């Protein structure tokens, strides 16, 4: 199903406009801009309710240290570097070696299909020399963040007649565009891109998103697609469908059959149940 190009500012969707369009039974492109925005808002509602995000970002984050033997983290997928500020001057003068710490839970495996993130960094060896510096924003971790980072391969590759794709190109030709859709987040080498339109073997993309850098990619490089938890995808679609109907002035109905004045930004009971296992409670 064809979908109009994504509006500016829309990205990191947990479901695609084509699927939402099918759910709503729409056959034309007249409402595509609205569908894009509905999915963007619905995805952020899911993030807000769960207290976490399901897209993947590359960035540096700073953490307070209360327990010198460990650091409580945001959802962490992979560590690139850990640096520490020992004198409180805001300069991270010490780099912590990977052999000094362990990430927990041990069975998280956030890069697998059913994995979940690391939430704690703890020392391997307890000693004053090895401890973390206590205080505010004394540890900075550069890495990949999010609930999980599972990119799947649909068996699609860049097809650019032997030439490399430059870091400036906004369109990428592939050998086949089946299993690729507008609204997906894709990975080529180490660069994330957001697909804004697909057609005739050509992907229009937003380059270097979520803290990755636009780079040159060789012809025949593999295209991978970020896969989100199924419950997150369905919750996003249900929320978008509900907002679509409320947009048309239909009455919202509660679980007991009565009309309700619940704000449209509040997930419905079935969406809450669907997302219960992914919800992180504020501390």
Tab-separated table of C-alpha atoms in Angstrom:
chain	number	residue	atom	x	y	z
A	1	UNK	CA	0.000	0.000	0.000
A	2	UNK	CA	1.458	3.348	-1.038
A	3	UNK	CA	1.854	6.076	1.573
A	4	UNK	CA	2.637	9.750	1.090
A	5	UNK	CA	6.018	11.064	2.196
A	6	UNK	CA	6.452	11.583	5.956
A	7	UNK	CA	5.902	15.125	7.283
A	8	UNK	CA	8.904	16.951	8.724
A	9	UNK	CA	9.552	16.115	12.384
A	10	UNK	CA	7.930	12.672	12.369
A	11	UNK	CA	10.264	9.796	13.234
A	12	UNK	CA	10.849	6.807	15.542
A	13	UNK	CA	7.418	5.273	14.922
A	14	UNK	CA	6.525	1.903	16.460
A	15	UNK	CA	4.103	1.001	13.634
A	16	UNK	CA	3.888	1.961	9.980
A	17	UNK	CA	1.291	4.213	8.311
A	18	UNK	CA	0.480	1.469	5.785
A	19	UNK	CA	-0.635	-0.892	8.564
A	20	UNK	CA	-2.666	1.852	10.273
A	21	UNK	CA	-4.224	2.751	6.940
A	22	UNK	CA	-5.279	-0.863	6.455
A	23	UNK	CA	-6.748	-1.007	9.980
A	24	UNK	CA	-8.864	2.052	9.214
A	25	UNK	CA	-9.911	0.798	5.773
A	26	UNK	CA	-8.569	3.877	3.981
A	27	UNK	CA	-7.848	3.521	0.266
A	28	UNK	CA	-6.637	6.983	-0.753
A	29	UNK	CA	-3.688	9.153	0.313
A	30	UNK	CA	-5.752	12.145	1.381
A	31	UNK	CA	-5.321	11.492	5.098
A	32	UNK	CA	-1.722	10.247	5.073
A	33	UNK	CA	-0.278	13.314	6.821
A	34	UNK	CA	-2.751	12.815	9.652
A	35	UNK	CA	-1.854	9.113	9.939
A	36	UNK	CA	1.842	9.954	10.227
A	37	UNK	CA	1.142	12.416	13.039
A	38	UNK	CA	-1.224	10.027	14.813
A	39	UNK	CA	1.452	7.331	14.872
A	40	UNK	CA	4.087	9.777	16.081
A	41	UNK	CA	1.872	10.893	18.949
A	42	UNK	CA	0.783	7.320	19.746
A	43	UNK	CA	4.417	6.164	19.865
A	44	UNK	CA	5.282	8.925	22.328
A	45	UNK	CA	2.208	8.060	24.440
A	46	UNK	CA	3.534	4.499	24.667
A	47	UNK	CA	6.947	5.852	25.709
A	48	UNK	CA	5.364	8.074	28.339
A	49	UNK	CA	3.162	5.371	29.815
A	50	UNK	CA	5.988	2.827	29.952
A	51	UNK	CA	8.514	5.329	31.306
A	52	UNK	CA	11.034	4.243	28.701
A	53	UNK	CA	11.617	4.397	24.955
A	54	UNK	CA	11.808	1.554	22.485
A	55	UNK	CA	13.853	3.174	19.741
A	56	UNK	CA	17.660	3.049	19.979
A	57	UNK	CA	19.910	6.063	20.497
A	58	UNK	CA	23.676	6.521	20.538
A	59	UNK	CA	24.597	9.139	23.132
A	60	UNK	CA	26.435	10.019	26.338
A	61	UNK	CA	24.549	10.153	29.645
A	62	UNK	CA	25.619	11.280	33.109
A	63	UNK	CA	24.588	9.561	36.319
A	64	UNK	CA	24.592	10.358	40.024
A	65	UNK	CA	26.375	7.823	42.221
A	66	UNK	CA	24.899	7.035	45.647
A	67	UNK	CA	26.403	3.582	46.155
A	68	UNK	CA	30.112	3.576	45.367
A	69	UNK	CA	29.853	-0.089	44.336
A	70	UNK	CA	27.261	0.485	41.621
A	71	UNK	CA	25.432	2.887	39.318
A	72	UNK	CA	21.693	2.811	38.566
A	73	UNK	CA	21.183	3.280	34.817
A	74	UNK	CA	18.610	4.198	32.218
A	75	UNK	CA	17.822	1.374	29.784
A	76	UNK	CA	21.275	0.431	28.478
A	77	UNK	CA	21.975	-1.757	25.459
A	78	UNK	CA	25.718	-1.484	25.000
A	79	UNK	CA	28.619	0.436	26.578
A	80	UNK	CA	31.146	2.290	24.486
A	81	UNK	CA	33.048	4.138	27.215
A	82	UNK	CA	32.757	4.912	30.940
A	83	UNK	CA	34.487	8.015	32.326
A	84	UNK	CA	34.476	9.428	35.868
A	85	UNK	CA	34.793	12.806	37.588
A	86	UNK	CA	36.704	12.322	40.850
A	87	UNK	CA	37.189	15.924	41.965
A	88	UNK	CA	33.774	17.402	41.157
A	89	UNK	CA	35.013	19.886	38.551
A	90	UNK	CA	32.824	18.544	35.739
A	91	UNK	CA	35.821	17.104	33.903
A	92	UNK	CA	35.864	13.334	33.435
A	93	UNK	CA	39.522	12.594	33.968
A	94	UNK	CA	39.433	8.843	34.575
A	95	UNK	CA	38.338	6.092	32.164
A	96	UNK	CA	37.016	2.888	33.686
A	97	UNK	CA	38.235	-0.363	32.152
A	98	UNK	CA	35.655	-2.902	30.968
A	99	UNK	CA	37.126	-5.578	33.252
A	100	UNK	CA	36.277	-3.456	36.321
A	101	UNK	CA	32.469	-3.738	36.086
A	102	UNK	CA	29.593	-6.068	35.275
A	103	UNK	CA	26.204	-5.160	33.799
A	104	UNK	CA	22.984	-6.459	35.365
A	105	UNK	CA	20.648	-8.266	34.954
A	106	UNK	CA	23.110	-10.864	33.725
A	107	UNK	CA	20.544	-12.513	31.443
A	108	UNK	CA	19.329	-9.312	29.792
A	109	UNK	CA	20.769	-9.826	26.252
A	110	UNK	CA	19.311	-6.530	24.910
A	111	UNK	CA	20.545	-7.197	21.361
A	112	UNK	CA	18.488	-10.397	21.031
A	113	UNK	CA	14.926	-10.822	19.757
A	114	UNK	CA	13.406	-11.201	23.234
A	115	UNK	CA	16.052	-9.442	25.307
A	116	UNK	CA	15.660	-6.547	27.708
A	117	UNK	CA	18.016	-3.777	28.840
A	118	UNK	CA	20.727	-3.546	31.460
A	119	UNK	CA	19.765	-1.338	34.408
A	120	UNK	CA	22.728	-1.514	36.817
A	121	UNK	CA	26.513	-1.288	36.501
A	122	UNK	CA	28.301	-2.936	39.444
A	123	UNK	CA	31.938	-3.410	40.367
A	124	UNK	CA	33.566	-6.756	39.775
A	125	UNK	CA	36.120	-6.163	42.550
A	126	UNK	CA	35.273	-4.338	45.763
A	127	UNK	CA	38.078	-2.001	46.822
A	128	UNK	CA	38.500	1.715	47.418
A	129	UNK	CA	40.733	1.983	44.380
A	130	UNK	CA	38.065	0.410	42.164
A	131	UNK	CA	34.937	2.134	43.524
A	132	UNK	CA	32.803	4.662	41.624
A	133	UNK	CA	33.096	8.334	42.679
A	134	UNK	CA	30.070	9.287	44.805
A	135	UNK	CA	28.228	12.503	43.978
A	136	UNK	CA	26.091	14.191	41.373
A	137	UNK	CA	26.779	13.420	37.692
A	138	UNK	CA	30.139	11.829	38.489
A	139	UNK	CA	29.882	9.020	35.924
A	140	UNK	CA	29.356	9.481	32.199
A	141	UNK	CA	28.542	6.527	29.956
A	142	UNK	CA	28.678	6.662	26.180
A	143	UNK	CA	26.802	3.858	24.490
A	144	UNK	CA	23.557	2.665	22.950
A	145	UNK	CA	20.358	3.202	24.907
A	146	UNK	CA	16.805	1.887	24.666
A	147	UNK	CA	14.759	-1.169	25.587
A	148	UNK	CA	16.393	-3.484	23.057
A	149	UNK	CA	18.340	-3.268	19.825
A	150	UNK	CA	17.175	-6.055	17.527
A	151	UNK	CA	17.675	-5.316	13.847
A	152	UNK	CA	16.398	-8.025	11.506
A	153	UNK	CA	17.469	-8.678	7.934
A	154	UNK	CA	14.724	-8.904	5.287
A	155	UNK	CA	17.401	-9.860	2.741
A	156	UNK	CA	17.536	-6.468	1.055
A	157	UNK	CA	20.698	-4.727	-0.163
A	158	UNK	CA	21.790	-1.424	-1.652
A	159	UNK	CA	21.662	-1.647	-5.448
A	160	UNK	CA	23.479	1.398	-6.765
A	161	UNK	CA	25.099	0.081	-9.978
A	162	UNK	CA	28.404	-0.522	-8.223
A	163	UNK	CA	28.762	2.977	-6.811
A	164	UNK	CA	28.809	3.834	-3.115
A	165	UNK	CA	25.963	5.821	-1.552
A	166	UNK	CA	27.344	9.113	-0.249
A	167	UNK	CA	26.603	10.543	3.178
A	168	UNK	CA	24.564	13.309	1.514
A	169	UNK	CA	22.108	11.167	-0.436
A	170	UNK	CA	18.489	11.296	0.746
A	171	UNK	CA	17.436	8.403	-1.510
A	172	UNK	CA	18.810	4.873	-1.527
A	173	UNK	CA	18.113	2.335	-4.251
A	174	UNK	CA	17.718	-1.287	-3.136
A	175	UNK	CA	17.464	-4.573	-5.019
A	176	UNK	CA	13.876	-5.106	-3.795
A	177	UNK	CA	11.646	-2.923	-1.653
A	178	UNK	CA	9.304	-5.685	-0.440
A	179	UNK	CA	9.383	-5.994	3.397
A	180	UNK	CA	10.574	-2.382	3.553
A	181	UNK	CA	8.016	0.302	4.404
A	182	UNK	CA	7.689	3.981	5.108
A	183	UNK	CA	7.810	4.506	8.857
A	184	UNK	CA	10.503	1.909	9.548
A	185	UNK	CA	13.842	2.613	11.182
A	186	UNK	CA	16.617	0.897	9.247
A	187	UNK	CA	20.305	0.266	9.847
A	188	UNK	CA	23.012	0.248	7.185
A	189	UNK	CA	26.447	-0.468	8.626
A	190	UNK	CA	26.368	1.703	11.803
A	191	UNK	CA	23.995	4.376	10.562
A	192	UNK	CA	20.333	4.536	11.506
A	193	UNK	CA	17.893	6.007	8.977
A	194	UNK	CA	14.174	6.709	9.106
A	195	UNK	CA	12.294	5.668	5.959
A	196	UNK	CA	9.940	8.428	4.848
A	197	UNK	CA	8.723	6.876	1.562
A	198	UNK	CA	9.155	3.675	-0.454
A	199	UNK	CA	8.484	3.037	-4.126
A	200	UNK	CA	9.970	1.444	-7.251
A	201	UNK	CA	12.984	0.104	-5.364
A	202	UNK	CA	13.847	3.519	-3.930
A	203	UNK	CA	13.898	4.469	-0.241
A	204	UNK	CA	13.588	8.124	0.725
A	205	UNK	CA	15.275	8.401	4.107
A	206	UNK	CA	16.193	10.725	6.939
A	207	UNK	CA	19.926	10.183	7.453
A	208	UNK	CA	21.994	9.761	10.598
A	209	UNK	CA	19.207	9.697	13.180
A	210	UNK	CA	19.301	8.897	16.915
A	211	UNK	CA	22.887	9.937	17.456
A	212	UNK	CA	24.372	8.007	14.524
A	213	UNK	CA	26.303	9.727	11.744
A	214	UNK	CA	25.538	9.831	8.040
A	215	UNK	CA	28.282	7.922	6.262
A	216	UNK	CA	29.213	6.471	2.888
A	217	UNK	CA	27.881	2.972	2.231
A	218	UNK	CA	29.224	0.563	-0.359
A	219	UNK	CA	27.028	-0.947	-3.010
A	220	UNK	CA	25.469	-4.269	-1.858
A	221	UNK	CA	25.539	-3.207	1.821
A	222	UNK	CA	22.813	-4.960	3.804
A	223	UNK	CA	19.694	-3.122	4.955
A	224	UNK	CA	18.371	-4.147	8.380
A	225	UNK	CA	15.082	-3.151	10.040
A	226	UNK	CA	14.623	-2.330	13.733
A	227	UNK	CA	12.077	-4.694	15.266
A	228	UNK	CA	9.988	-3.503	18.218
A	229	UNK	CA	8.182	-5.752	20.747
A	230	UNK	CA	4.883	-6.966	19.300
A	231	UNK	CA	2.884	-5.570	22.235
A	232	UNK	CA	4.417	-2.127	21.669
A	233	UNK	CA	3.481	-2.211	17.984
A	234	UNK	CA	-0.112	-3.250	18.717
A	235	UNK	CA	-0.507	-0.733	21.549
A	236	UNK	CA	0.684	2.023	19.203
A	237	UNK	CA	-1.821	1.011	16.522
A	238	UNK	CA	-4.727	0.776	18.987
A	239	UNK	CA	-3.904	4.193	20.394
A	240	UNK	CA	-3.666	5.721	16.919
A	241	UNK	CA	-6.973	4.127	15.835
A	242	UNK	CA	-8.692	5.483	18.935
A	243	UNK	CA	-7.360	8.980	18.338
A	244	UNK	CA	-8.522	8.783	14.718
A	245	UNK	CA	-12.095	8.034	15.776
A	246	UNK	CA	-12.072	10.710	18.479
A	247	UNK	CA	-10.852	13.125	15.814
A	248	UNK	CA	-14.062	12.450	13.885
A	249	UNK	CA	-16.147	13.355	16.940
A	250	UNK	CA	-17.162	9.847	17.932
A	251	UNK	CA	-17.903	9.255	21.620
A	252	UNK	CA	-15.221	7.535	23.660
A	253	UNK	CA	-16.548	4.574	25.639
A	254	UNK	CA	-15.095	3.152	28.850
A	255	UNK	CA	-14.673	-0.543	29.675
A	256	UNK	CA	-18.041	-0.640	31.494
A	257	UNK	CA	-19.896	0.717	28.451
A	258	UNK	CA	-20.377	4.251	29.753
A	259	UNK	CA	-19.214	7.409	28.044
A	260	UNK	CA	-16.034	8.821	29.522
A	261	UNK	CA	-14.218	12.116	29.644
A	262	UNK	CA	-10.776	10.486	29.812
A	263	UNK	CA	-8.188	12.526	27.937
A	264	UNK	CA	-7.146	11.059	24.600
A	265	UNK	CA	-3.527	11.027	25.782
A	266	UNK	CA	-4.417	8.443	28.446
A	267	UNK	CA	-4.002	4.823	27.196
A	268	UNK	CA	-7.108	2.649	27.350
A	269	UNK	CA	-7.342	-0.274	29.778
A	270	UNK	CA	-6.551	-2.875	27.109
A	271	UNK	CA	-3.471	-0.920	26.016
A	272	UNK	CA	-2.343	-0.644	29.649
A	273	UNK	CA	-2.691	-4.398	30.120
A	274	UNK	CA	-0.778	-4.993	26.885
A	275	UNK	CA	2.082	-2.766	28.036
A	276	UNK	CA	2.128	-3.837	31.700
A	277	UNK	CA	5.262	-5.976	31.395
A	278	UNK	CA	7.170	-3.125	29.747
A	279	UNK	CA	6.257	-0.428	32.255
A	280	UNK	CA	9.079	0.968	34.369
A	281	UNK	CA	7.869	2.565	37.573
A	282	UNK	CA	9.379	5.885	38.630
A	283	UNK	CA	11.670	5.740	41.667
